[in-house]
Coordinates of C-alpha atoms (C1' of nucleotides) in Angstrom, one line a residue:
Chain A
X4 CA 0.0 0.0 0.0
X5 CA 1.3 3.4 -0.9
X6 CA 2.0 5.7 2.0
X7 CA -0.6 8.3 2.8
X8 CA 0.3 11.9 1.8
X9 CA -2.1 14.7 2.8
X10 CA -1.7 18.4 2.2
X11 CA -3.1 21.6 3.5
X12 CA -3.2 24.2 0.8
X13 CA -4.3 27.7 2.0
X14 CA -4.2 30.7 -0.1
X15 CA -2.3 33.6 1.6
X16 CA -5.0 36.2 1.2
X17 CA -5.5 36.7 5.0
X18 CA -4.8 35.1 8.3
X19 CA -5.4 31.4 9.1
X20 CA -9.0 31.1 10.2
X21 CA -10.9 28.6 12.2
X22 CA -12.2 26.6 9.3
X23 CA -8.7 26.4 7.7
X24 CA -7.3 25.3 11.0
X25 CA -9.7 22.5 11.3
X26 CA -9.0 21.3 7.8
X27 CA -5.3 21.4 8.5
X28 CA -5.9 19.5 11.8
X29 CA -7.8 16.8 10.0
X30 CA -5.1 16.5 7.3
X31 CA -2.5 16.4 10.0
X32 CA -4.3 13.8 12.0
X33 CA -4.9 11.5 9.1
X34 CA -1.3 11.7 8.0
X35 CA 0.0 11.0 11.5
X36 CA -2.5 8.2 12.1
X37 CA -1.4 6.4 9.0
X38 CA 2.3 7.2 9.6
X39 CA 2.1 9.2 6.3
X40 CA 3.3 12.6 5.5
X41 CA 1.6 16.0 5.9
X42 CA 2.5 18.6 3.4
X43 CA 2.0 22.3 3.5
X44 CA 1.5 24.1 0.2
X45 CA 0.9 27.8 -0.2
X46 CA -1.5 28.5 -3.1
X47 CA -0.3 32.0 -4.1
X48 CA -1.0 32.1 -7.8
X49 CA -3.3 35.0 -7.3
X50 CA -0.6 37.7 -7.3
X51 CA -3.1 40.4 -6.7
X52 CA -4.4 39.2 -3.4
X53 CA -1.5 37.1 -2.0
X54 CA 0.7 38.8 0.5
X55 CA 3.9 38.0 2.4
X56 CA 2.2 39.0 5.7
X57 CA -0.5 36.5 5.1
X58 CA 2.0 33.8 4.4
X59 CA 3.8 34.6 7.6
X60 CA 0.5 34.7 9.5
X61 CA -0.4 31.3 8.3
X62 CA 3.0 29.9 9.2
X63 CA 2.8 31.4 12.6
X64 CA -0.6 30.0 13.3
X65 CA 0.4 26.5 12.2
X66 CA 3.4 26.8 14.4
X67 CA 1.3 28.0 17.4
X68 CA -1.1 25.1 16.9
X69 CA 1.7 22.7 16.7
X70 CA 0.7 21.4 13.3
X71 CA 4.1 20.6 11.9
X72 CA 4.6 19.5 8.3
X73 CA 6.9 16.9 6.9
X74 CA 7.3 18.6 3.6
X75 CA 6.9 22.2 2.5
X76 CA 5.9 24.9 2.6
X77 CA 5.8 24.7 -1.2
X78 CA 4.9 27.8 -3.1
X79 CA 3.0 27.6 -6.4
X80 CA 4.6 30.8 -7.6
X81 CA 7.9 29.0 -7.6
X82 CA 6.5 26.2 -9.8
X83 CA 5.4 28.3 -12.8
X84 CA 7.9 26.6 -15.1
X85 CA 6.4 23.3 -14.3
X86 CA 2.9 24.4 -14.9
X87 CA 3.9 26.0 -18.2
X88 CA 5.5 22.7 -19.2
X89 CA 2.3 20.7 -18.5
X90 CA 0.2 23.3 -20.3
X91 CA 2.4 23.1 -23.3
X92 CA 2.1 19.3 -23.2
X93 CA -1.7 19.5 -23.0
X94 CA -1.8 22.0 -25.9
X95 CA 0.5 19.7 -27.9
X96 CA -1.7 16.7 -27.3
X97 CA -4.8 18.6 -28.2
X98 CA -6.2 18.3 -24.7
X99 CA -6.2 22.0 -24.3
X100 CA -6.6 24.9 -26.7
X101 CA -6.1 28.6 -27.1
X102 CA -9.1 30.7 -26.6
X103 CA -9.2 34.2 -28.1
X104 CA -12.7 35.2 -26.9
X105 CA -12.8 38.6 -25.4
X106 CA -14.0 39.2 -21.9
X107 CA -16.9 41.2 -23.4
X108 CA -18.0 38.2 -25.5
X109 CA -17.8 36.0 -22.4
X110 CA -19.8 38.4 -20.4
X111 CA -22.4 38.7 -23.1
X112 CA -22.6 34.9 -23.3
X113 CA -23.1 34.7 -19.6
X114 CA -25.9 37.3 -19.6
X115 CA -27.7 35.5 -22.4
X116 CA -27.5 32.1 -20.7
X117 CA -28.7 33.5 -17.4
X118 CA -31.6 35.0 -19.3
X119 CA -32.4 31.7 -20.7
X120 CA -32.2 30.2 -17.2
X121 CA -29.3 28.2 -18.1
X122 CA -26.2 27.5 -16.1
X123 CA -23.6 30.0 -17.5
X124 CA -20.7 28.2 -19.1
X125 CA -18.2 28.6 -22.0
X126 CA -19.7 27.6 -25.3
X127 CA -16.6 26.2 -26.8
X128 CA -16.4 28.9 -29.5
X129 CA -12.6 28.6 -29.9
X130 CA -12.5 24.9 -29.3
X131 CA -13.9 24.3 -32.7
X132 CA -12.3 27.3 -34.5
X133 CA -10.7 26.2 -37.7
X134 CA -9.1 29.5 -38.7
X135 CA -5.9 30.6 -37.1
X136 CA -6.4 33.5 -34.8
X137 CA -4.0 36.0 -33.3
X138 CA -4.0 38.3 -30.3
X139 CA -4.2 37.6 -26.6
X140 CA -5.5 34.3 -25.6
X141 CA -6.1 32.1 -22.6
X142 CA -5.7 28.4 -22.5
X143 CA -8.7 26.3 -21.9
X144 CA -8.9 22.6 -21.0
X145 CA -10.7 20.4 -23.4
X146 CA -13.3 19.0 -21.0
X147 CA -15.2 15.9 -22.1
X148 CA -18.6 16.8 -23.5
X149 CA -20.4 13.7 -22.6
X150 CA -20.5 11.0 -20.0
X151 CA -20.2 11.4 -16.3
X152 CA -17.5 11.9 -13.7
X153 CA -18.0 10.0 -10.5
X154 CA -15.9 9.5 -7.4
X155 CA -16.4 8.1 -3.9
X156 CA -16.1 10.9 -1.4
X157 CA -14.8 9.5 1.9
X158 CA -17.4 11.5 3.8
X159 CA -20.4 11.8 1.5
X160 CA -20.2 8.6 -0.5
X161 CA -20.6 8.4 -4.3
X162 CA -20.9 11.7 -6.1
X163 CA -21.8 11.8 -9.7
X164 CA -21.6 14.8 -12.2
X165 CA -22.5 15.0 -15.8
X166 CA -19.8 16.3 -18.0
X167 CA -22.4 18.5 -19.8
X168 CA -22.6 20.5 -16.6
X169 CA -18.9 21.3 -16.9
X170 CA -17.3 23.6 -19.4
X171 CA -13.8 24.2 -20.8
X172 CA -12.2 25.9 -17.9
X173 CA -9.3 28.3 -18.2
X174 CA -6.1 26.8 -17.1
X175 CA -3.8 29.7 -18.1
X176 CA -4.7 33.4 -18.1
X177 CA -3.9 35.8 -20.8
X178 CA -0.8 36.8 -19.0
X179 CA 0.3 33.2 -19.1
X180 CA -0.1 32.5 -15.4
X181 CA -1.9 29.2 -14.5
X182 CA -5.1 29.2 -12.6
X183 CA -6.2 27.4 -9.4
X184 CA -7.9 24.3 -10.6
X185 CA -5.0 23.5 -12.8
X186 CA -2.3 24.2 -10.3
X187 CA -4.0 22.0 -7.7
X188 CA -4.1 19.1 -10.1
X189 CA -0.5 19.4 -11.1
X190 CA 0.7 19.9 -7.6
X191 CA -1.4 17.0 -6.1
X192 CA -0.1 14.9 -8.9
X193 CA 3.6 15.9 -8.6
X194 CA 3.5 15.7 -4.8
X195 CA 1.8 12.4 -4.9
X196 CA -1.0 13.4 -2.7
X197 CA -3.1 10.3 -1.8
X198 CA -5.9 12.0 0.2
X199 CA -7.3 15.4 -0.7
X200 CA -9.1 16.6 2.5
X201 CA -10.6 20.0 2.0
X202 CA -13.7 22.2 2.5
X203 CA -16.9 21.1 0.7
X204 CA -16.9 24.4 -1.2
X205 CA -14.5 22.4 -3.5
X206 CA -17.0 19.6 -4.3
X207 CA -18.0 21.3 -7.5
X208 CA -14.3 21.7 -8.5
X209 CA -13.6 18.0 -8.1
X210 CA -15.0 16.7 -11.3
X211 CA -13.1 19.3 -13.3
X212 CA -9.9 18.4 -11.5
X213 CA -10.5 14.7 -12.1
X214 CA -10.9 15.3 -15.8
X215 CA -7.6 17.1 -15.9
X216 CA -6.0 14.4 -13.8
X217 CA -7.2 11.8 -16.3
X218 CA -6.0 13.8 -19.3
X219 CA -2.6 13.8 -17.6
X220 CA -2.8 10.1 -17.0
X221 CA -2.4 10.6 -13.3
X222 CA -3.8 8.4 -10.5
X223 CA -6.8 9.8 -8.7
X224 CA -6.4 10.7 -5.1
X225 CA -9.1 9.9 -2.5
X226 CA -11.3 12.8 -1.7
X227 CA -12.9 13.9 1.6
X228 CA -15.0 17.0 1.6
X229 CA -15.5 18.6 5.0
X230 CA -18.6 20.5 5.8
X231 CA -18.4 24.2 6.5
X232 CA -18.1 25.8 9.9
X233 CA -20.9 28.3 10.6
X234 CA -20.9 31.3 12.9
X235 CA -22.8 31.0 16.2
X236 CA -25.8 32.5 14.6
X237 CA -25.9 29.7 12.0
X238 CA -24.8 32.1 9.3
X239 CA -21.5 32.0 7.5
X240 CA -18.5 32.5 9.7
X241 CA -17.2 36.1 9.5
X242 CA -15.7 38.9 11.5
X243 CA -19.1 39.6 12.9
X244 CA -18.9 36.6 15.1
X245 CA -15.8 37.8 16.9
X246 CA -12.6 36.0 16.5
X247 CA -12.1 34.0 13.4
X248 CA -8.4 34.3 13.2
X249 CA -6.5 31.5 15.0
X250 CA -4.0 33.9 16.4
X251 CA -6.7 36.0 17.9
X252 CA -7.6 33.0 20.1
X253 CA -4.0 33.0 21.3
X254 CA -4.2 36.7 22.1
X255 CA -7.5 36.1 24.0
X256 CA -6.0 33.5 26.2
X257 CA -6.9 30.2 24.7
X258 CA -4.5 27.2 24.8
X259 CA -3.7 25.6 21.4
X260 CA -4.6 22.2 22.8
X261 CA -8.1 23.5 23.7
X262 CA -8.7 25.0 20.3
X263 CA -7.5 21.9 18.6
X264 CA -9.7 19.7 20.9
X265 CA -12.7 21.9 20.2
X266 CA -12.1 22.0 16.5
X267 CA -11.5 18.3 16.3
X268 CA -14.9 17.7 17.9
X269 CA -16.6 20.2 15.6
X270 CA -17.7 17.9 12.9
X271 CA -16.1 14.8 14.1
X272 CA -16.8 12.6 17.1
X273 CA -15.9 9.4 18.8
X274 CA -19.0 8.3 20.7
X275 CA -19.6 10.6 23.6
X276 CA -16.1 11.5 24.3
X277 CA -15.4 15.3 24.5
X278 CA -11.8 15.6 25.7
X279 CA -9.0 14.2 23.5
X280 CA -5.3 14.5 23.9
X281 CA -3.4 14.9 20.6
X282 CA -2.2 11.3 20.9
X283 CA -5.8 10.1 21.4
X284 CA -6.9 12.1 18.4
X285 CA -4.2 10.5 16.2
X286 CA -5.2 7.1 17.4
X287 CA -9.0 7.5 17.2
X288 CA -9.5 9.9 14.3
X289 CA -11.3 8.4 11.3
X290 CA -12.4 10.3 8.2
X291 CA -15.4 8.0 8.2
X292 CA -16.5 9.5 11.5
X293 CA -16.6 13.1 10.2
X294 CA -20.1 14.5 10.0
X295 CA -21.7 15.5 6.8
X296 CA -23.5 18.6 7.9
X297 CA -22.2 22.1 8.6
X298 CA -21.5 22.9 12.2
X299 CA -22.0 26.1 14.1
X300 CA -19.1 27.4 16.0
X301 CA -20.0 27.7 19.7
X302 CA -17.8 30.1 21.7
X303 CA -19.2 29.0 25.0
X304 CA -18.2 25.4 24.5
X305 CA -14.7 26.5 23.4
X306 CA -14.5 28.4 26.7
X307 CA -15.4 25.3 28.6
X308 CA -12.8 23.2 26.8
X309 CA -10.2 25.9 27.4
X310 CA -10.9 26.0 31.1
X311 CA -10.7 22.2 31.2
X312 CA -7.2 22.4 29.9
X313 CA -6.4 25.3 32.2
X314 CA -7.5 23.1 35.2
X315 CA -5.8 19.9 34.1
X316 CA -2.5 21.0 32.4
X317 CA 0.8 21.3 34.2
X318 CA 0.6 24.6 36.2
X319 CA 4.1 25.5 35.2
X320 CA 3.3 25.2 31.6
X321 CA 0.3 27.4 32.0
X322 CA 2.3 29.9 34.1
X323 CA 4.7 30.3 31.2
X324 CA 1.9 31.3 28.9
X325 CA 0.3 33.5 31.6
X326 CA 3.6 35.4 31.8
X327 CA 3.1 36.4 28.2
X328 CA -0.4 37.6 28.9
X329 CA 0.8 39.6 31.9
X330 CA 3.3 41.2 29.8
X331 CA 0.6 42.1 27.2
X332 CA -1.2 43.8 30.0
X333 CA 1.9 45.6 31.1
X334 CA 2.0 44.0 34.5
X335 CA 5.4 43.6 36.0
X336 CA 5.5 40.2 37.6
X337 CA 8.9 40.6 39.2
X338 CA 7.5 41.7 42.5
X339 CA 4.9 39.3 43.7
X340 CA 4.0 35.6 44.0
X341 CA 5.1 33.0 41.5
X342 CA 2.8 32.7 38.5
X343 CA 2.5 29.0 39.1
X344 CA 0.8 29.8 42.4
X345 CA -1.5 32.2 40.6
X346 CA -2.4 29.6 38.1
X347 CA -3.3 27.2 40.9
X348 CA -5.4 29.8 42.7
X349 CA -7.1 31.1 39.6
X350 CA -7.6 28.3 37.1
X351 CA -10.9 27.2 38.5
X352 CA -12.4 30.6 38.3
X353 CA -11.4 31.8 34.8
X354 CA -11.9 30.5 31.4
X355 CA -9.1 32.2 29.5
X356 CA -5.5 33.2 30.3
X357 CA -6.4 36.7 29.4
X358 CA -9.0 36.7 32.1
X359 CA -6.6 35.1 34.5
X360 CA -4.1 37.9 33.8
X361 CA -6.7 40.6 34.2
X362 CA -7.9 39.2 37.5
X363 CA -4.5 38.8 38.9
X364 CA -2.9 42.2 38.4
X365 CA -3.6 43.2 42.0
X366 CA -1.0 40.7 43.2
X367 CA 1.7 42.7 41.4
X368 CA 0.6 46.2 41.2
X369 CA -1.1 48.8 43.3
X370 CA -4.9 48.9 43.3
X371 CA -7.0 52.0 42.9
X372 CA -9.1 53.2 45.8
X373 CA -12.5 54.3 44.8
X374 CA -15.3 55.9 46.8
X375 CA -17.5 52.9 46.3
X376 CA -15.0 50.8 48.1
X377 CA -15.1 53.1 51.0
X378 CA -18.8 52.4 51.8
X379 CA -17.8 48.9 52.8
X380 CA -15.5 50.1 55.4
X381 CA -18.1 51.4 57.9
X382 CA -17.4 53.0 61.2
X383 CA -18.5 49.8 63.0
X384 CA -16.3 47.7 60.8
X385 CA -13.1 49.7 61.0
X386 CA -12.2 48.6 64.6
X387 CA -12.7 45.0 63.5
X388 CA -10.4 45.6 60.5
X389 CA -7.9 47.2 62.9
X390 CA -8.0 44.2 65.1
X391 CA -7.4 42.0 62.1
X392 CA -4.6 44.2 61.0
X393 CA -2.9 43.7 64.4
X394 CA -3.4 40.0 64.4
X395 CA -2.0 39.6 60.9
X396 CA 0.9 41.9 61.8
X397 CA 1.7 39.6 64.8
X398 CA 1.4 36.4 62.9
X399 CA 4.5 34.3 63.3
X400 CA 4.0 32.4 60.1
X401 CA 2.4 33.9 57.0
X402 CA 0.6 30.8 55.9
X403 CA -2.9 30.1 54.5
X404 CA -3.7 28.3 57.7
X405 CA -2.6 31.0 60.0
X406 CA -4.3 33.7 58.0
X407 CA -7.5 31.8 57.9
X408 CA -7.3 31.3 61.7
X409 CA -6.7 35.0 62.2
X410 CA -9.6 36.1 60.0
X411 CA -11.9 33.5 61.6
X412 CA -11.1 34.3 65.1
X413 CA -11.4 38.1 64.6
X414 CA -14.8 37.5 63.0
X415 CA -15.9 35.3 65.9
X416 CA -14.7 37.7 68.5
X417 CA -16.6 40.5 66.9
X418 CA -19.7 38.5 66.5
X419 CA -19.6 38.6 62.8
X420 CA -20.2 35.9 60.4
X421 CA -17.1 35.1 58.4
X422 CA -18.6 36.5 55.2
X423 CA -19.3 39.8 56.8
X424 CA -15.7 40.3 57.5
X425 CA -14.1 38.4 54.6
X426 CA -15.8 40.4 51.9
X427 CA -14.7 43.9 53.1
X428 CA -11.2 42.5 53.6
X429 CA -11.3 41.1 50.1
X430 CA -12.2 44.5 48.8
X431 CA -9.5 46.2 50.8
X432 CA -6.9 43.7 49.6
X433 CA -7.8 43.3 46.0
X434 CA -10.0 46.3 45.1
X435 CA -12.7 44.1 44.0
X436 CA -15.4 41.7 45.2
X437 CA -14.0 38.6 43.4
X438 CA -10.9 36.7 44.2
X439 CA -9.6 33.3 45.2
X440 CA -10.5 32.3 48.8
X441 CA -9.4 35.1 51.2
X442 CA -6.7 33.1 53.0
X443 CA -5.2 32.1 49.6
X444 CA -5.5 35.7 48.3
X445 CA -3.8 37.3 51.3
X446 CA -1.2 34.6 51.4
X447 CA -0.2 35.2 47.8
X448 CA -0.4 38.9 48.3
X449 CA 2.1 38.7 51.1
X450 CA 2.1 40.3 54.5
X451 CA 3.4 43.7 53.5
X452 CA 1.0 44.3 50.7
X453 CA -1.9 43.0 52.8
X454 CA -1.1 45.2 55.7
X455 CA -0.6 48.3 53.6
X456 CA -4.0 47.8 51.9
X457 CA -5.8 47.1 55.1
X458 CA -4.2 50.2 56.6
X459 CA -5.4 52.2 53.7
X460 CA -9.0 50.9 54.2
X461 CA -9.1 51.8 57.9
X462 CA -7.8 55.3 57.4
Chain B
rG16 C1' -31.9 30.4 -12.9
rC17 C1' -28.9 25.8 -13.2
rU18 C1' -25.8 21.9 -10.8
rC19 C1' -24.2 19.9 -6.3
rC20 C1' -24.3 19.3 -0.9
rC21 C1' -26.8 19.3 3.9
rU22 C1' -31.2 18.6 7.8
rU23 C1' -31.6 14.6 15.8
rC24 C1' -32.5 19.3 22.1
rG25 C1' -30.6 26.7 21.5
rU26 C1' -25.4 24.6 20.0
rC27 C1' -21.8 20.2 19.2
rU28 C1' -23.2 15.3 18.7
rA29 C1' -24.4 9.5 19.8
rG30 C1' -27.6 6.5 17.1
rU31 C1' -27.2 2.6 11.9
rG32 C1' -35.2 -1.1 11.6
rG33 C1' -37.8 -2.6 17.7
rU34 C1' -34.1 2.7 22.8
rU35 C1' -38.0 5.8 28.5
rA36 C1' -33.9 8.8 21.6
rG37 C1' -27.9 8.9 25.1
rG38 C1' -23.8 12.5 26.2
rA39 C1' -21.5 17.5 26.2
rC40 C1' -21.9 23.0 26.2
rA41 C1' -25.5 26.6 27.4
rU42 C1' -29.9 27.2 30.5
rC43 C1' -33.0 26.5 35.1
rG44 C1' -33.3 24.5 40.3
rC45 C1' -31.0 22.4 44.7
rC46 C1' -26.5 21.2 47.6
rC47 C1' -21.5 22.9 48.9
rU48 C1' -19.7 28.0 50.2
rC49 C1' -15.9 34.1 52.9
rU50 C1' -16.9 36.4 47.0
rC51 C1' -16.4 34.4 42.2
rA52 C1' -15.8 29.8 40.7
rC53 C1' -15.0 24.5 40.9
rG54 C1' -17.6 20.2 42.2
rG55 C1' -22.1 17.2 43.2
rC56 C1' -27.4 16.1 42.3
rG57 C1' -31.7 17.0 39.5
rG58 C1' -34.9 19.5 35.6
rU59 C1' -36.5 21.8 30.8
rA60 C1' -35.2 20.8 25.8
rA61 C1' -34.6 17.3 19.5
rC62 C1' -35.5 13.2 15.2
rA63 C1' -37.9 19.8 9.4
rC64 C1' -42.6 18.2 6.7
rG65 C1' -45.4 14.8 3.5
rG66 C1' -45.7 10.2 1.2
rG67 C1' -44.1 5.3 0.6
rU68 C1' -41.2 0.3 1.9
rU69 C1' -41.9 -2.7 6.4
rC70 C1' -45.3 -6.4 11.4
rG71 C1' -42.4 -2.0 12.9
rA72 C1' -39.2 3.6 11.0
rC73 C1' -34.8 8.9 13.7
rC74 C1' -32.6 4.9 10.8
rC75 C1' -34.3 2.7 3.9
rC76 C1' -36.7 5.1 -0.8
rC77 C1' -39.3 9.4 -3.2
rG78 C1' -40.9 14.2 -2.9
rU79 C1' -41.6 19.2 -0.3
rA80 C1' -39.6 23.0 2.6
rG81 C1' -35.4 25.3 4.7
rG82 C1' -30.1 26.1 4.7
rG83 C1' -25.3 26.1 2.2
rA84 C1' -21.8 25.8 -1.9
rG85 C1' -20.5 26.3 -7.0
rC86 C1' -21.5 28.3 -11.9
rG87 C1' -14.5 34.0 -12.5
rC88 C1' -8.6 35.3 -16.8
rC89 C1' -10.4 34.1 -7.2
rA90 C1' -8.6 30.3 -4.4

RNA sequence: GCUCCCUUCGUCUAGUGGUUAGGACAUCGCCCUCUCACGGCGGUAACACGGGUUCGACCCCCGUAGGGAGCGCCA
């Protein structure tokens, strides 16, 4: 059996988005599962829209996701000589021809066909031309005019198309550059791709590509067409739905393993299992188990998956990434508790690392005192806070246990329920009403910061 | 308009002719509790519709409706 070779072939006209990432993941998984090769190919034949920044953005995103490739990245713009060679061959063999039709004629044709409620397609005008024409021309592929093209899609089953539905597509533009459908075919052929896994927006391109592959005498790869990913409103995914760029998820504090896990599960499943390590995915992934229908992207569930990984991953690993987010926020973490401790204290109460960073800044930098905070420190409470201040100041050991003991005993001595004391202290210590358990919070804050802030509240 | 694809709780999905239609997220309630969470327990909630086939259809077939994609000298 020939070794499996899959490829991910984005066009560099923007960042890597969620849908592309999932396609890449599935290609990657299948290659790894079968001990095959995963190839990255940049489809940059559209010189107008392709940019170097986009290429870099895609590479960066693949890197962040950890989707490494065994071969590539290959660039189509570097393979023009090869395409020209194949086009020449096709022309020579009469499997392609020069078409001198003007864009105006083509446009007119399209309008007429639409008016007749027909599917617009090239009428083969130059295919049958007997006289020698001159001027600018494009090269069209001689598509079969009858019969059918059929293939077994690994996800949808047998798909059948009538050749009469297809037309003689352009494979080389008037400036000589090759077009997408042609490059894909030559590349997949040259790179010996065995499994073409791509979005189902390519289903309609497949019969055309198969016809070219046949004209070239190439073996056909297996095809698997993935359903689309929809926005949370069921409409097509777009900027309106918030983050669609993979790197934006990094910026917002998601872990790559969480995004990957969520994406894997969006459109694919293995029974009722929700959480998969990468190794498990490699082991359990089957193209056959991919769903046929489009799936809506659900940000809430991604959040849940992300928190799951926040809670279960190695705290030091998480702390490393948290450091990056702290830096993004401009928080200097040199003075304060270790980030690993912060992770341990916060991971059960936040869903993203960005949120964790935002909610942990008071451990490292001064808090703002607002008048709203003041109302919590009533005249009756201030003596109690003072008592706590003294107790904490006299504590022999600054531990969670001793701190808890101090707070509890002061509350009891003052006839207050723990909450009645804890909450004002929390506000005094953190500037807000939400934090990890008070003993943990004060412990991490350290004696000096705690006493300073308590003092400020009593004043 | 034409061609192709899709259709199970709000969302992601399990299901492959006989199930009280299962799980997860979200949501609601209760418990835990110094806040927020986490966790535990429980609840609401789905087979788009209409015909067949069959003793029996979520499951098979055919329509209808709805959604999506393609029909470029874009990819």
